[in-house]
Coordinates of C-alpha atoms in Angstrom, one line a residue:
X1 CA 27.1 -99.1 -57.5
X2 CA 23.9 -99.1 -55.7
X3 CA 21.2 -97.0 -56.3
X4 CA 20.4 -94.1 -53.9
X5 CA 17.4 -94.0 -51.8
X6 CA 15.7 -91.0 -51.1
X7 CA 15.6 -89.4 -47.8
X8 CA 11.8 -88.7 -46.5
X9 CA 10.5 -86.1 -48.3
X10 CA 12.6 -86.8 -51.5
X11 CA 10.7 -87.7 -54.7
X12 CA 13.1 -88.2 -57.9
X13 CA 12.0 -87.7 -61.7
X14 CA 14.5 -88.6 -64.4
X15 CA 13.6 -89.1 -68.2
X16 CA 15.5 -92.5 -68.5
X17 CA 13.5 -94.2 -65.8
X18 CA 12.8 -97.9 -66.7
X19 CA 10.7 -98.9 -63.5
X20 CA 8.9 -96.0 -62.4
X21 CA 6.7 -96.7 -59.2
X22 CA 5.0 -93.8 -57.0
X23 CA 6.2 -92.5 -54.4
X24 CA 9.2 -92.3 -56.7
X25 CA 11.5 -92.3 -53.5
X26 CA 14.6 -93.9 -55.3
X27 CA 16.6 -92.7 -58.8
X28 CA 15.5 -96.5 -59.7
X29 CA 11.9 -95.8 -59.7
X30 CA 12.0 -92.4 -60.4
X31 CA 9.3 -91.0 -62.2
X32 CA 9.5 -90.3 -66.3
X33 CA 7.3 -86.7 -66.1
X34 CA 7.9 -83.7 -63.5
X35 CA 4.5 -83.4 -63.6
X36 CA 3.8 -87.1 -61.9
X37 CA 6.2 -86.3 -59.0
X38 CA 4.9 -83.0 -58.1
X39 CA 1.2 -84.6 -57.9
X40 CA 2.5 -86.9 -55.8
X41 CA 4.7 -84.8 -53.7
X42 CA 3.1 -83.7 -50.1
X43 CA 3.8 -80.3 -48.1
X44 CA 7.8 -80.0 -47.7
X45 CA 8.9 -82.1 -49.8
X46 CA 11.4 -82.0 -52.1
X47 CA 10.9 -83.2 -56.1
X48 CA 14.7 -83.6 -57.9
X49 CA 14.9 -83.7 -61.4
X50 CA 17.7 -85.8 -63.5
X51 CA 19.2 -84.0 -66.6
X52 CA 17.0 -84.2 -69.7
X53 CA 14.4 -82.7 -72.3
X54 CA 10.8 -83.2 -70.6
X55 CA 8.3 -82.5 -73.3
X56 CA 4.8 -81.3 -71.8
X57 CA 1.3 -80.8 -73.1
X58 CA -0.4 -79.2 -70.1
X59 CA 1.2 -76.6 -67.5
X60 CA 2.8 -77.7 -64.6
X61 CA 1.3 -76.5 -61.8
X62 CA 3.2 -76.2 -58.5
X63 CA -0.4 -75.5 -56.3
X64 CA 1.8 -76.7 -52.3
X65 CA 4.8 -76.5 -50.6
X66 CA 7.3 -78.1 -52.6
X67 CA 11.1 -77.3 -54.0
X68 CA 11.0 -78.2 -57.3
X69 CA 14.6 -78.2 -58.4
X70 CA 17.2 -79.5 -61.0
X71 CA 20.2 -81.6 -60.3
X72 CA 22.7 -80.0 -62.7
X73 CA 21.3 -76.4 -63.1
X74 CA 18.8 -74.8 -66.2
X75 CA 21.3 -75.9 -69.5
X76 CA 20.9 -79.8 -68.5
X77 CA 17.2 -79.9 -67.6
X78 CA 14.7 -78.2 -70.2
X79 CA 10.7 -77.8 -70.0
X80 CA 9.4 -77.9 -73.2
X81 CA 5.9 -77.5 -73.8
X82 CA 4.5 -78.2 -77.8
X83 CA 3.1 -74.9 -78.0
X84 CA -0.8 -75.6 -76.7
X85 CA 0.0 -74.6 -72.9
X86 CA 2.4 -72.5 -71.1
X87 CA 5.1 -74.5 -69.0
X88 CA 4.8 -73.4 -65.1
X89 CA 2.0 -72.4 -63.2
X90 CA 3.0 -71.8 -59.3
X91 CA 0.5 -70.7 -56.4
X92 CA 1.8 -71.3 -53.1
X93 CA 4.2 -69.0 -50.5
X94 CA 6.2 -71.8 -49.9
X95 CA 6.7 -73.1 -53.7
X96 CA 10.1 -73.1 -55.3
X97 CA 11.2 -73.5 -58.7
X98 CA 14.9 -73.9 -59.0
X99 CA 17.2 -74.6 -62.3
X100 CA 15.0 -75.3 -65.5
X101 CA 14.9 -73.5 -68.9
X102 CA 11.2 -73.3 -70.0
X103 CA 10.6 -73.2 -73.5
X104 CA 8.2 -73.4 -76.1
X105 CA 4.8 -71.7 -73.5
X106 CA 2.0 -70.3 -75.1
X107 CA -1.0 -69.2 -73.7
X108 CA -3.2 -65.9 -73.3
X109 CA -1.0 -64.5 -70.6
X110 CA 2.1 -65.8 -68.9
X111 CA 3.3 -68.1 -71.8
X112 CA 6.1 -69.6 -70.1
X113 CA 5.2 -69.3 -66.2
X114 CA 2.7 -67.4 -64.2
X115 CA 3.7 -66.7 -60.9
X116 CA 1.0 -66.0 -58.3
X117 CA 3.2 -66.8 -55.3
X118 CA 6.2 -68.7 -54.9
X119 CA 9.9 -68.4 -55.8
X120 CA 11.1 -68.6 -59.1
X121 CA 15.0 -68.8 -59.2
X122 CA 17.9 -69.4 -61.6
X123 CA 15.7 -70.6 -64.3
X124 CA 16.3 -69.7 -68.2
X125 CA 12.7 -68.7 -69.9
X126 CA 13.0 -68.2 -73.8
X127 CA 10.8 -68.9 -76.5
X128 CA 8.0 -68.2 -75.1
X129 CA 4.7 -66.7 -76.4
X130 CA 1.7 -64.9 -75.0
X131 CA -1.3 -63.4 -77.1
X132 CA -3.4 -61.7 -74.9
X133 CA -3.0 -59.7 -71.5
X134 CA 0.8 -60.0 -71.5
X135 CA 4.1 -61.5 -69.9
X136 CA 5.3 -63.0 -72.8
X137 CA 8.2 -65.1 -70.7
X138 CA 6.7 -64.7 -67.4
X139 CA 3.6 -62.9 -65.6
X140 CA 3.7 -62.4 -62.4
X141 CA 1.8 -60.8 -59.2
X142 CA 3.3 -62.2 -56.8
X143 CA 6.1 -63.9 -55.3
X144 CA 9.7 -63.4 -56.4
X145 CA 11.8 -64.3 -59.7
X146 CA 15.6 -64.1 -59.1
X147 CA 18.6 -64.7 -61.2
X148 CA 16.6 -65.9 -64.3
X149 CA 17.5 -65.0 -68.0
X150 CA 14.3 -64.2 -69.5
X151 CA 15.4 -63.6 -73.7
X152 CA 13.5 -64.2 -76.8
X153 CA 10.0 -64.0 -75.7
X154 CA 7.1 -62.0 -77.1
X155 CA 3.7 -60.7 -76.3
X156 CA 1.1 -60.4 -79.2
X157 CA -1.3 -58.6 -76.9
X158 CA -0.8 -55.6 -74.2
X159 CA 2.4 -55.5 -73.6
X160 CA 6.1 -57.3 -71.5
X161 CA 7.5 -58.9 -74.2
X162 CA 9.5 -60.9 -71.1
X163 CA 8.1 -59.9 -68.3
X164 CA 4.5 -58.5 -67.1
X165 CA 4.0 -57.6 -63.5
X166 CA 1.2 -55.5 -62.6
X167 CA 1.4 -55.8 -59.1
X168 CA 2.7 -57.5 -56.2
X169 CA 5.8 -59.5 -57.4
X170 CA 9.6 -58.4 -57.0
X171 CA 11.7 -59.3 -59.8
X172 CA 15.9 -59.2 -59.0
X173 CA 18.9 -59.7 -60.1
X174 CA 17.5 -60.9 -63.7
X175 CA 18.9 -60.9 -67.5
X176 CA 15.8 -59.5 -69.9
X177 CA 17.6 -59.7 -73.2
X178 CA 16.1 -59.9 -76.9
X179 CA 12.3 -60.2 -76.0
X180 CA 9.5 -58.5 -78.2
X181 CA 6.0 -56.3 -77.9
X182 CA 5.3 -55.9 -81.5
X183 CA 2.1 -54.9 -81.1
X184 CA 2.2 -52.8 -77.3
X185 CA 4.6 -51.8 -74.8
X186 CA 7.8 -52.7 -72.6
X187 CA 9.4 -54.9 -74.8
X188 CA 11.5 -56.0 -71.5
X189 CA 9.0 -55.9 -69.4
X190 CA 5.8 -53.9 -67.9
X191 CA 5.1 -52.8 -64.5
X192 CA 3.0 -51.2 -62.7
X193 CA 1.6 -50.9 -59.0
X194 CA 3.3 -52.6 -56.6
X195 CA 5.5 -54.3 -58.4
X196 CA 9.4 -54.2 -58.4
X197 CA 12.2 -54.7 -61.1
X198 CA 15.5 -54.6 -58.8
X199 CA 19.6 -55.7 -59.8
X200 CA 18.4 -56.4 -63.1
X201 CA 19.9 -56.1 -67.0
X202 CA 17.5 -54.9 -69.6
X203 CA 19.3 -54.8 -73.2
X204 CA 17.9 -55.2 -76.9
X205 CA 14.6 -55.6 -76.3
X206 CA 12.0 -54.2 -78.4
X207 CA 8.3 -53.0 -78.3
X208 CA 6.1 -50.4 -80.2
X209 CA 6.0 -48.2 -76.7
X210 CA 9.1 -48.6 -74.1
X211 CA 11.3 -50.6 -75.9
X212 CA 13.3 -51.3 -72.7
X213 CA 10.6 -50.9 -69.8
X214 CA 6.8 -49.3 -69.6
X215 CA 6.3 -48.4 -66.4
X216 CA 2.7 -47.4 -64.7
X217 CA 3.5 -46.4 -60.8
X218 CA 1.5 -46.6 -57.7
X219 CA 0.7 -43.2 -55.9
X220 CA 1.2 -45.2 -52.8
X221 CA 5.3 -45.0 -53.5
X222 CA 5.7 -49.2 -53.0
X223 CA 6.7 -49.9 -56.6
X224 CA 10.1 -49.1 -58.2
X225 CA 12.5 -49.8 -60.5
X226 CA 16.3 -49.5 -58.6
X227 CA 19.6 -50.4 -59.8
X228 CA 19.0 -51.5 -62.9
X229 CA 20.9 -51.3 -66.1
X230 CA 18.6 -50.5 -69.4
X231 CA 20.7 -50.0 -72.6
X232 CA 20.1 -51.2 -76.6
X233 CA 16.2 -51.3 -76.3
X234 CA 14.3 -49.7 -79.1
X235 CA 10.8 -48.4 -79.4
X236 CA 8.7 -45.0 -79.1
X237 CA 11.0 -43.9 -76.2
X238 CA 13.7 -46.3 -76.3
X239 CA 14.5 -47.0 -72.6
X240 CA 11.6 -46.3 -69.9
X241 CA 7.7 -44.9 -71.1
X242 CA 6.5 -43.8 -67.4
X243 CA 2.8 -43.2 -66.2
X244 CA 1.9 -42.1 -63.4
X245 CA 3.9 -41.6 -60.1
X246 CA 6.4 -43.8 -61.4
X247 CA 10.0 -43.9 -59.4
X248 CA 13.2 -44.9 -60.8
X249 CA 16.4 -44.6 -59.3
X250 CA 19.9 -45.3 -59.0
X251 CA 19.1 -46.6 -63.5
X252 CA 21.9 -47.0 -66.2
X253 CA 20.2 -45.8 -69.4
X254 CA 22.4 -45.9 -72.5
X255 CA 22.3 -46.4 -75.8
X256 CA 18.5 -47.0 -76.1
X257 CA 16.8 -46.0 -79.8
X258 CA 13.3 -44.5 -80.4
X259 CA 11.8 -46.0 -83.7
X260 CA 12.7 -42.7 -85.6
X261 CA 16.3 -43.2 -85.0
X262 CA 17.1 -40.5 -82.3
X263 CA 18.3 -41.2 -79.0
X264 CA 16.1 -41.2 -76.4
X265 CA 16.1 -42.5 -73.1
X266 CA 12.8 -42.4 -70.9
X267 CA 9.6 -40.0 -71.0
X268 CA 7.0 -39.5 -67.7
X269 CA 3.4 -38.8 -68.4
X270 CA 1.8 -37.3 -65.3
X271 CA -2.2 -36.9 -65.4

């Protein structure tokens, strides 16, 4: 069997490549590093990624128009960084990020992606580390991160063990599960302003303050967290630590722990 060629548009990265040649428009000389193909890549186009472990030094960054995307979903095609950078940078309306697991990010905020603008969708992000402002899976002010699992990620520094969105970014339909804030708040995550947590599991996750969520609103009523289920988290208020004119609605909270043992589910501080 022949190889395929790439429509226009199409550049291919897989980490068996023998003969890699830019533009990388065939599997046969498909480039060896994600990283190659998206410098290459041009406004529209579209960089597919073979199955395979893709060990990284520096960030990816995804800065134009481009679909970055898998060709058998997140469980076949890992990001791994070696613990000196985080894994996915992205900055652009149009940018997509489709199908990886990122693992093994570290860096002062955002250890395994920062999302500025762009689309972040069915992605796994675990193992990740931040040691400074926050977002220890992900930080994020804008843009949109759907149907990812964000688990096993922690935040040395302020606080979302998986998640830190102080403004501007909508975050749906999303499993935070087993991430950590062992020194802050919102083990889960942290939000504030703008920024929305939608259709979205938080369960075991842990932090000194919010164990589930913390939660700083906007007096302007454009943030929210809706439809979410928050159960298993423990910390100093076990489920949601609120400030401000923060709005939840239509929230499952169960089963959530304060470090003392007792059951408690969410407390509002109003100045």
């Amino acid at each position: 069997m022949g190889f395929q060629t790439a429509l226009a548009g199409t550049l291919y990265v897989s980490s068996a490549s023998t003969n890699p040649a830019s533009p990388f428009g065939s599997w046969e000389t498909a480039a060896t590093g994600i990283a190659q193909a998206v410098s290459a890549a041009a406004d529209g186009d579209e960089v597919r990624v073979s199955n395979g472990v893709y060990g990284i030094r520096d960030e990816i960054r995804l800065l134009s128009n481009v679909d970055l995307v898998s060709e058998h979903g997140a469980t076949a095609t890992v990001v791994a960084a070696d613990g000196g950078s985080r894994c996915l940078f992205m900055d652009n309306t149009g940018a997509v990020a489709r199908g990886f697991t990122l693992t093994g990010g570290r860096a002062d905020f955002g250890g395994g992606v920062v999302c500025l603008n762009g689309l972040l969708v069915d992605c796994i992000v675990v193992s990740n580390r931040a040691h400074g402002v926050g977002g220890g899976g992900v930080y994020a002010t804008g843009g949109r991160i759907e149907q990812c699992a964000i688990r096993q990620n922690t935040v040395r520094g302020i606080g979302g063990g998986g998640l830190y969105v102080p403004w501007g970014a909508v975050v749906s339909r999303c499993r935070i599960t087993a991430n950590n804030a062992p020194g802050g708040y919102g083990g889960g995550a942290a939000v504030s302003g703008d920024g929305r947590l939608e259709n979205s599991l938080v369960f075991e996750n842990s932090a000194v303050v919010g164990g589930g969520l913390f939660w700083s609103g906007s007096y302007t009523g454009a943030g929210w967290i809706a439809h979410c289920t928050v159960t298993r988290n423990t910390g100093y208020v076990g489920a949601i630590y609120c400030e401000g004119a923060a709005l939840a609605r239509n929230t499952i909270l169960f089963d959530n722990m304060d470090t003392g043992g007792q059951t408690t589910e969410v407390m509002s501080i109003t100045s």
